[in-house]
PDB file of C-alpha atoms in Angstrom:
ATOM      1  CA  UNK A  46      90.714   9.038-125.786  1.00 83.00           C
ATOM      2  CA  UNK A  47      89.175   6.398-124.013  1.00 80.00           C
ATOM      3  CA  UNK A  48      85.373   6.265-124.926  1.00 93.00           C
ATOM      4  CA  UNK A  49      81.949   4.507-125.409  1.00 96.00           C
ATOM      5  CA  UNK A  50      79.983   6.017-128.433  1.00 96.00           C
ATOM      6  CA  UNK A  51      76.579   6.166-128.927  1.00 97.00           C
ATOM      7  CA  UNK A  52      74.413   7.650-132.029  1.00 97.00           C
ATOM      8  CA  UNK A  53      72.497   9.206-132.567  1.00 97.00           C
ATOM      9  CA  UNK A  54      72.368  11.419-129.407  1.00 95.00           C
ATOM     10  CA  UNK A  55      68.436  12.464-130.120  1.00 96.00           C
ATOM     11  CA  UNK A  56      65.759  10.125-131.955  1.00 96.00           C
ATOM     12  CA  UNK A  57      62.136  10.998-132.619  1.00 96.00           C
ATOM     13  CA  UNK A  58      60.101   8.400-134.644  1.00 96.00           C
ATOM     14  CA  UNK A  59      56.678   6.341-134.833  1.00 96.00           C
ATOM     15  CA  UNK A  60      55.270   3.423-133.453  1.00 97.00           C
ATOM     16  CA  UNK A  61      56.262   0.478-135.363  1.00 96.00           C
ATOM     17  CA  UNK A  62      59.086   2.110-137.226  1.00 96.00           C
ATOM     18  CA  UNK A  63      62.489  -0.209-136.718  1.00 97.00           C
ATOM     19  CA  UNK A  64      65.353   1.579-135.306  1.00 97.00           C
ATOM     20  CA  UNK A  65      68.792   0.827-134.313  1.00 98.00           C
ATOM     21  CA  UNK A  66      70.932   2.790-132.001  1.00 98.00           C
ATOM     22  CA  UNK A  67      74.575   1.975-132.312  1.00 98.00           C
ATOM     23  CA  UNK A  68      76.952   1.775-129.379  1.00 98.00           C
ATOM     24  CA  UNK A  69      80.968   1.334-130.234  1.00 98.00           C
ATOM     25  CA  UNK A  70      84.155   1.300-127.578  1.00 97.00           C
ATOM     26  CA  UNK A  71      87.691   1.819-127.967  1.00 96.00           C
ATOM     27  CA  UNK A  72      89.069  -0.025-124.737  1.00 95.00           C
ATOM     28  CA  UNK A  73      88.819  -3.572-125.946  1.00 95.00           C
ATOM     29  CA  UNK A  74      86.443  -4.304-122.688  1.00 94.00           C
ATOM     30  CA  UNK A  75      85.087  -7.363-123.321  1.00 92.00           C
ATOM     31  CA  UNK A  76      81.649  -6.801-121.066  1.00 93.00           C
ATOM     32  CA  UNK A  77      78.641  -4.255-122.829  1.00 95.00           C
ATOM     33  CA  UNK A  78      76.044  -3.528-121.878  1.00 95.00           C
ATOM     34  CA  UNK A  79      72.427  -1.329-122.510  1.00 97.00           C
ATOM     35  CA  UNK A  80      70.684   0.405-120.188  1.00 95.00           C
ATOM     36  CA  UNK A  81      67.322   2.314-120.123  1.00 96.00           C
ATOM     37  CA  UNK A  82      66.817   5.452-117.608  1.00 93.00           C
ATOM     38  CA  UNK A  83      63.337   6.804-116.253  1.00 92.00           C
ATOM     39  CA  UNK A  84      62.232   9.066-113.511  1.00 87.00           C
ATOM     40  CA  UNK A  85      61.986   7.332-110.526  1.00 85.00           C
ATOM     41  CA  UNK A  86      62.910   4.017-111.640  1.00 88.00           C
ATOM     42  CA  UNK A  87      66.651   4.557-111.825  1.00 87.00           C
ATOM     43  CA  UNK A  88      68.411   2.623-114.430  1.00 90.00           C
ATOM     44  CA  UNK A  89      67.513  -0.673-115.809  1.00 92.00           C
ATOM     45  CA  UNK A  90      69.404  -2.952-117.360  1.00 92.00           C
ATOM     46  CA  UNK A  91      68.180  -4.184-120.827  1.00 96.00           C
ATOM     47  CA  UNK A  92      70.684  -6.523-122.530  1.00 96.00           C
ATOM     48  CA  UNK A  93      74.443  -7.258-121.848  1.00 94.00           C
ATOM     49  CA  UNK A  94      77.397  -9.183-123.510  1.00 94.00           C
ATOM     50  CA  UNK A  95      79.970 -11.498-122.278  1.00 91.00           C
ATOM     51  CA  UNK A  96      82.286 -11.340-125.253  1.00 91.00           C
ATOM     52  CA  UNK A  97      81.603 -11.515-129.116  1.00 94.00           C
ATOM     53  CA  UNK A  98      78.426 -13.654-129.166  1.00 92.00           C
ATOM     54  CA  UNK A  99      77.910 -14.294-126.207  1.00 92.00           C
ATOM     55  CA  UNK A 100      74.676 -12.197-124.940  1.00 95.00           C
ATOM     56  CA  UNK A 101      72.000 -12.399-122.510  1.00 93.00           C
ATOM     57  CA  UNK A 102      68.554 -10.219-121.273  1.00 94.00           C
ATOM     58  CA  UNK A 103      69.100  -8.082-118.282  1.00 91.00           C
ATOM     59  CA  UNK A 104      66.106  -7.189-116.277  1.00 90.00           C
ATOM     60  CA  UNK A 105      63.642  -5.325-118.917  1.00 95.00           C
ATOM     61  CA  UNK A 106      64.268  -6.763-122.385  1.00 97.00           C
ATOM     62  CA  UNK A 107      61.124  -7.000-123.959  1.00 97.00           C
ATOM     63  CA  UNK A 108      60.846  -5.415-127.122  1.00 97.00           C
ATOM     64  CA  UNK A 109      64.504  -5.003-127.673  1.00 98.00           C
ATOM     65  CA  UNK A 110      67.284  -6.816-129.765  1.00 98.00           C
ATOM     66  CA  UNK A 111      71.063  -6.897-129.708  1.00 98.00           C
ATOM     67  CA  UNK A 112      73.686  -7.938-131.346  1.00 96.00           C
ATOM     68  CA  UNK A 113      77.590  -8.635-131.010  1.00 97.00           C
ATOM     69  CA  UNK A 114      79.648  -9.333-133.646  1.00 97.00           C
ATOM     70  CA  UNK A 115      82.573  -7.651-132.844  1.00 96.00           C
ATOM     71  CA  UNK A 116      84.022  -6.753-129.928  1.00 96.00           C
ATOM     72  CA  UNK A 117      83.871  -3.125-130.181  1.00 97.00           C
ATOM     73  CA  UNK A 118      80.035  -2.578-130.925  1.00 98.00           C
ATOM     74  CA  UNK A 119      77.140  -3.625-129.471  1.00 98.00           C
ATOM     75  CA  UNK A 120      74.206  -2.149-131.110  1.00 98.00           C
ATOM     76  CA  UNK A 121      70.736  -2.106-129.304  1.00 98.00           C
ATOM     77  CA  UNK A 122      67.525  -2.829-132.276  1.00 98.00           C
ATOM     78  CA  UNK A 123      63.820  -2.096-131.611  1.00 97.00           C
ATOM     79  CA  UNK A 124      61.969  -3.747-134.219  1.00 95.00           C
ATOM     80  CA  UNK A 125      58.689  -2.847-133.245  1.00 97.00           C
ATOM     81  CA  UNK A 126      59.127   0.386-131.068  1.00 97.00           C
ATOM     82  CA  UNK A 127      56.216   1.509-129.028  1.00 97.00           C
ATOM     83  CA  UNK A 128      55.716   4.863-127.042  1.00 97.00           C
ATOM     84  CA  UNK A 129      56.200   3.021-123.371  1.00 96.00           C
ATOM     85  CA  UNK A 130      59.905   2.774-124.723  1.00 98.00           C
ATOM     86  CA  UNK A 131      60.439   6.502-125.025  1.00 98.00           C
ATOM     87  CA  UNK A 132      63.042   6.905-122.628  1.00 97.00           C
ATOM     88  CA  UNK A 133      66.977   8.175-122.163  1.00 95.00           C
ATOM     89  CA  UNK A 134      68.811   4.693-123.089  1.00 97.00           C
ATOM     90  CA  UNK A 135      72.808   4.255-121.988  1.00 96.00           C
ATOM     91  CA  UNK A 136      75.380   1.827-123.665  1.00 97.00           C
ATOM     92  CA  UNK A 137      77.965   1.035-121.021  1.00 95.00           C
ATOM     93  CA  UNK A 138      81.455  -0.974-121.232  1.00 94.00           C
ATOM     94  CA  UNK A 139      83.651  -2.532-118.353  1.00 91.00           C
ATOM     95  CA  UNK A 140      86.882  -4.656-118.587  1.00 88.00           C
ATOM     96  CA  UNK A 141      84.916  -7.315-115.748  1.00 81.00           C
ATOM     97  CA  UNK A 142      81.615  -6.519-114.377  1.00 75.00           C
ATOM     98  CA  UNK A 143      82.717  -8.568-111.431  1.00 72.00           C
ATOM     99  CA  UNK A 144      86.120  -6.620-110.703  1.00 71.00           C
ATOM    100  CA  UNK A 145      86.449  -3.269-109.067  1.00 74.00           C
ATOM    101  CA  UNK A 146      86.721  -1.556-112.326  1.00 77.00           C
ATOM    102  CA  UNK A 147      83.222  -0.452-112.817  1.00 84.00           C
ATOM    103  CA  UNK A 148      81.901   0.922-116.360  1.00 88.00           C
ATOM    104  CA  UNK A 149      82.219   3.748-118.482  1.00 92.00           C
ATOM    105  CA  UNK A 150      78.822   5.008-120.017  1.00 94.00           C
ATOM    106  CA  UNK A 151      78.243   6.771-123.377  1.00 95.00           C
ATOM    107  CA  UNK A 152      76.727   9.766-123.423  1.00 94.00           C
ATOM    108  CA  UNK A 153      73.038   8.505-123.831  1.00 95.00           C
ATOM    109  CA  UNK A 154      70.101   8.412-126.813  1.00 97.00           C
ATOM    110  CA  UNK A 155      67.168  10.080-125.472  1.00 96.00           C
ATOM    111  CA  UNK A 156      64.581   8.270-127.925  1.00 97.00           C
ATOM    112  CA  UNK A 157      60.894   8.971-127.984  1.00 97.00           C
ATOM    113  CA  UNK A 158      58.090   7.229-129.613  1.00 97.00           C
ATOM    114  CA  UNK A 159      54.946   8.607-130.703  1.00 96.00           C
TER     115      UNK A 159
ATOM    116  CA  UNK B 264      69.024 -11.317-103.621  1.00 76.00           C
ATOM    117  CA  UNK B 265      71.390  -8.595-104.773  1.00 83.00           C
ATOM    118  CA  UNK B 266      70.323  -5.627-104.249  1.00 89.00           C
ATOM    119  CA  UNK B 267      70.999  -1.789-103.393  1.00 94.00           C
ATOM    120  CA  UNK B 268      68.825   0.492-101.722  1.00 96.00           C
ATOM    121  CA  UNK B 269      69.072   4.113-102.085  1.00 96.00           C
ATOM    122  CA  UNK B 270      66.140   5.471 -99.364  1.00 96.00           C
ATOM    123  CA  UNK B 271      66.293   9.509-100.032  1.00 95.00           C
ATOM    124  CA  UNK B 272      65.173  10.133-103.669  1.00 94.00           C
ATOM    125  CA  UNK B 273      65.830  13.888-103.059  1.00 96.00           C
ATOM    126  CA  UNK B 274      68.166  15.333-100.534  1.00 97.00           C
ATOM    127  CA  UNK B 275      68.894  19.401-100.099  1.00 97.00           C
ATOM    128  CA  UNK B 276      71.884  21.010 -98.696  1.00 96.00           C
ATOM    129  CA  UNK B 277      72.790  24.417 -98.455  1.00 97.00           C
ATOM    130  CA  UNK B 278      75.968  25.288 -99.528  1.00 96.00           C
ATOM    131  CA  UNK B 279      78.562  24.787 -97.356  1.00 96.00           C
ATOM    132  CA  UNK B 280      76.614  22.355 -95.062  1.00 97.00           C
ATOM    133  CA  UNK B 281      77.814  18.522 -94.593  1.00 97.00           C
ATOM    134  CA  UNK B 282      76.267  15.686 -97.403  1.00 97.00           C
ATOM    135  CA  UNK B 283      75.680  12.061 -96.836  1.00 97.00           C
ATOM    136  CA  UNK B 284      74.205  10.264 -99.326  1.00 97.00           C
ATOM    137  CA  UNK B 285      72.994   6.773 -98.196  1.00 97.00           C
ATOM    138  CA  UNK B 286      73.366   3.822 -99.445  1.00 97.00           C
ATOM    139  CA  UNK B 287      72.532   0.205 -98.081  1.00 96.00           C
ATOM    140  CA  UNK B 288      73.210  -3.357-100.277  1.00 95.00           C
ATOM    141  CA  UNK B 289      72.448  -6.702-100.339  1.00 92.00           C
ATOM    142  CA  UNK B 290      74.921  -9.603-101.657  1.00 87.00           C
ATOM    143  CA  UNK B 291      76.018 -12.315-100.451  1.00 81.00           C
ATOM    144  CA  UNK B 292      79.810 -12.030-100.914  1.00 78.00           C
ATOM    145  CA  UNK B 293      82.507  -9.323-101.241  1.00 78.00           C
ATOM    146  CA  UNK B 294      81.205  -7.081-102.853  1.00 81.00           C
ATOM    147  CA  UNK B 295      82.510  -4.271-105.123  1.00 87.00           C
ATOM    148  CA  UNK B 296      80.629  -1.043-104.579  1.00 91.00           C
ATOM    149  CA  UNK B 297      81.198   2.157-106.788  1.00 92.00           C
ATOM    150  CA  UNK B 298      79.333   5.941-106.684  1.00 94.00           C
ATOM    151  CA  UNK B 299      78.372   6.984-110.132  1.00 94.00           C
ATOM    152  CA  UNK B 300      77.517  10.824-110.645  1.00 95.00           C
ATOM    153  CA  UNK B 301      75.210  12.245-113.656  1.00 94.00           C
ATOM    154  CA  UNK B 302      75.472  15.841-114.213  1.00 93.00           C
ATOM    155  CA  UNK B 303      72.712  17.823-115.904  1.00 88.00           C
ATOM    156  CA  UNK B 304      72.431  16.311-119.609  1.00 79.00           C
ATOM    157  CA  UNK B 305      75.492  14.915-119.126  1.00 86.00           C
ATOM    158  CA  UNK B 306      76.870  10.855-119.217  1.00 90.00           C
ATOM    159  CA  UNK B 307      77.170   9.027-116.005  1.00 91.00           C
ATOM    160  CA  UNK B 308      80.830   9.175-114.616  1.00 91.00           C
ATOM    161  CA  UNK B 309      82.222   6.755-112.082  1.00 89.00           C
ATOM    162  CA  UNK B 310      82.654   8.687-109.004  1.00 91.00           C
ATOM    163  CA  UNK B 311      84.409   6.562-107.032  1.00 89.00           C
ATOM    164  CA  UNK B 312      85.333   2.761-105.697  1.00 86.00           C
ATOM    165  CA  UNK B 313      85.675   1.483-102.548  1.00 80.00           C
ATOM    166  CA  UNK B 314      88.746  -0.569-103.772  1.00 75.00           C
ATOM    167  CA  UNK B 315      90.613   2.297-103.954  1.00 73.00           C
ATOM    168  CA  UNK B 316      89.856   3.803-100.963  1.00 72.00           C
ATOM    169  CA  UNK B 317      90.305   7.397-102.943  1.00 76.00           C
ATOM    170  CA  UNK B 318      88.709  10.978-102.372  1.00 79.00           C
ATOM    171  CA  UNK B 319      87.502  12.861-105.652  1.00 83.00           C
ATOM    172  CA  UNK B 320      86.028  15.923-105.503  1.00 89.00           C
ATOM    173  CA  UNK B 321      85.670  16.234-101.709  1.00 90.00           C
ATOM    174  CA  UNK B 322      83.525  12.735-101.544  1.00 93.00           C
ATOM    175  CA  UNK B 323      84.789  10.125 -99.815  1.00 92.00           C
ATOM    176  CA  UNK B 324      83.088   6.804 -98.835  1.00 92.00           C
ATOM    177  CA  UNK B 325      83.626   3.938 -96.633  1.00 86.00           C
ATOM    178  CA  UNK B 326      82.410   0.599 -96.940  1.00 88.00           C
ATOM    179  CA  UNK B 327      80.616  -0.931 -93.952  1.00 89.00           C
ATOM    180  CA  UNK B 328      80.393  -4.847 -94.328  1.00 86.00           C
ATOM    181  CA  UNK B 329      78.310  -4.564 -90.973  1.00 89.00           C
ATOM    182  CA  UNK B 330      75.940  -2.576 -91.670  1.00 91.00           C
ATOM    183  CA  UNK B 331      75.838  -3.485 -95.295  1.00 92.00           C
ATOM    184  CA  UNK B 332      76.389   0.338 -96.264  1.00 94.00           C
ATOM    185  CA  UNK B 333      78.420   2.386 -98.627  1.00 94.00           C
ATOM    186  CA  UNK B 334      77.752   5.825 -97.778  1.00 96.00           C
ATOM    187  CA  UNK B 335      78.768   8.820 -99.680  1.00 96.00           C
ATOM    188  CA  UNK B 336      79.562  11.844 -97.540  1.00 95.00           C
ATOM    189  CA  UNK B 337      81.446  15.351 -98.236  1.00 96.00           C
ATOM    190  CA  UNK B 338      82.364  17.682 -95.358  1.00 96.00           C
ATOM    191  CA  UNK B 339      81.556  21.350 -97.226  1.00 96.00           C
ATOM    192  CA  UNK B 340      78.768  20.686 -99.908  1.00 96.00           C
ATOM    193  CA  UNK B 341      79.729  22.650-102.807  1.00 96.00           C
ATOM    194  CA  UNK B 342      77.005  24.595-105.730  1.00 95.00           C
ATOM    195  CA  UNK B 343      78.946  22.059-108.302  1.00 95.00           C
ATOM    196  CA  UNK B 344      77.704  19.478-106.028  1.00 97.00           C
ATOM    197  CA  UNK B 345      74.565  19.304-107.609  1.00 97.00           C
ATOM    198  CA  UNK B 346      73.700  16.468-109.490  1.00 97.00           C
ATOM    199  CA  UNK B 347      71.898  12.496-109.580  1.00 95.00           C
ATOM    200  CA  UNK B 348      73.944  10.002-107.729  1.00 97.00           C
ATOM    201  CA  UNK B 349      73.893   6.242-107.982  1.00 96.00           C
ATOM    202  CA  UNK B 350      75.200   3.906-105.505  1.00 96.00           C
ATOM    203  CA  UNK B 351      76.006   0.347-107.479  1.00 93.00           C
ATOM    204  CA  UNK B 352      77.070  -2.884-106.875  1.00 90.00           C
ATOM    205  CA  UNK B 353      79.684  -5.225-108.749  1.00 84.00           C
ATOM    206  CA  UNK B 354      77.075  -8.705-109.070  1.00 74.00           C
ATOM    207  CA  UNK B 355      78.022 -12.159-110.446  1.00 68.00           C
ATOM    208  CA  UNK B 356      76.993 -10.742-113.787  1.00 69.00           C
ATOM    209  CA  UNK B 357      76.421  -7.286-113.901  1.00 75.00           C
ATOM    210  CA  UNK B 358      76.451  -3.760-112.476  1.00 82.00           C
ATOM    211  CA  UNK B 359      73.371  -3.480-110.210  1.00 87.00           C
ATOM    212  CA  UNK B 360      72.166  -0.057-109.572  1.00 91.00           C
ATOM    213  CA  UNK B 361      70.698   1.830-107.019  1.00 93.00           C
ATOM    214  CA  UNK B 362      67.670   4.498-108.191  1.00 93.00           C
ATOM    215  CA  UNK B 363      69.765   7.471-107.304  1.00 94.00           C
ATOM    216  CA  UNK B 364      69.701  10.430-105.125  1.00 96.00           C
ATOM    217  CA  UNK B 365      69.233  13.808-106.661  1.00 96.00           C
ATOM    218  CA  UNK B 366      71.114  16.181-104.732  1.00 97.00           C
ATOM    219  CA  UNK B 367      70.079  19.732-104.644  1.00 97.00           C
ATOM    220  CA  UNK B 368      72.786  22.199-103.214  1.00 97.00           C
ATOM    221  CA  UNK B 369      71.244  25.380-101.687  1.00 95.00           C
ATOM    222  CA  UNK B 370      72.878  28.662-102.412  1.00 91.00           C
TER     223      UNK B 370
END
């Protein structure tokens, strides 16, 4: 089955603690990409990716790292995490972000911070 | 700028009732516009494309390069119907995203 995957599906940790939430598809899509999610602010994109090593900051990506190594995973890292980046975070995949394909999500990491 | 505009955060229906769910964009091109749909606790699903000129689930949308809008509408709003939408648009880069419409269906 065609399918992003994201773990872990629920995170609770402290301020300051590193974390790394892994993202993996099976579609050989080129294009990933992380998103965050918060009332009234719709979604947000954080960091995407080209292709293996190629990636670039999306509109919020302070306090976040990423990584691509492989085509298949595209792991988001907070090595500092902070409470204003408790939120519900999406990894998303697309053959071309500029076709008519559009993306398919995984099924989210709602992460808070304390 | 690209953009897309979703002006109702919150729209109700009751059951049975006609739904359009507005959306207005910005872009300086042909675009590629797409619906998304979040159920309850549930991922984001693509909803549908205006490529493909389809009809899932009763919605249907049409793009309008004059008025710059890709509207979402359904004829008979359905309980199931119930859930966040999110208008988006293909960029030079990216998926840009509206801040979705939560759409309440009244019994």
């Amino acid at each position: 089955e065609a399918q992003v995957t994201q773990n872990p599906r629920y995170l609770i940790t402290v301020t300051g603690k590193k974390l790394t939430v892994t993202c993996s598809q099976n579609m050989n899509h080129e294009y990933m990409s992380w998103y965050r999610q918060d009332p009234g602010l719709g979604l947000r994109q954080i960091y995407y990716s080209m292709n293996v090593e190629v990636t670039d900051k999306g509109d919020v990506p302070e306090g976040y790292k990423v990584s691509r190594k492989e085509k298949r995973n595209f792991p988001l890292i907070l090595e500092s995490p902070s409470p204003n980046q408790t939120s519900l975070y999406f990894c998303a995949s697309s053959r071309d972000p500029r076709g008519p394909y559009g993306y398919t999500f995984g099924s989210g990491t709602r992460l808070t911070v304390v | 700028a690209q953009r897309v505009t979703q002006p109702e955060k919150l729209l109700s229906v009751f059951k049975g009732a006609p739904v359009e769910l507005k959306c207005n964009y910005s872009y300086s091109g042909s675009p590629e516009l797409f619906w998304y749909v979040q159920y309850s606790r549930q991922r984001l699903q693509l909803l549908l494309r205006h490529i493909s000129r389809e009809s899932i689930k009763g919605f249907t949308a049409d793009l309008n390069k004059g008025e710059t809008s890709f509207h979402l509408k359904k004829p008979f709003a359905q309980e199931e119907d119930s859930a966040m939408y999110y208008c988006a648009l293909s960029g030079r880069s990216k998926i840009i995203f509206g801040k979705g419409t939560r759409l309440h269906i009244l019994p």
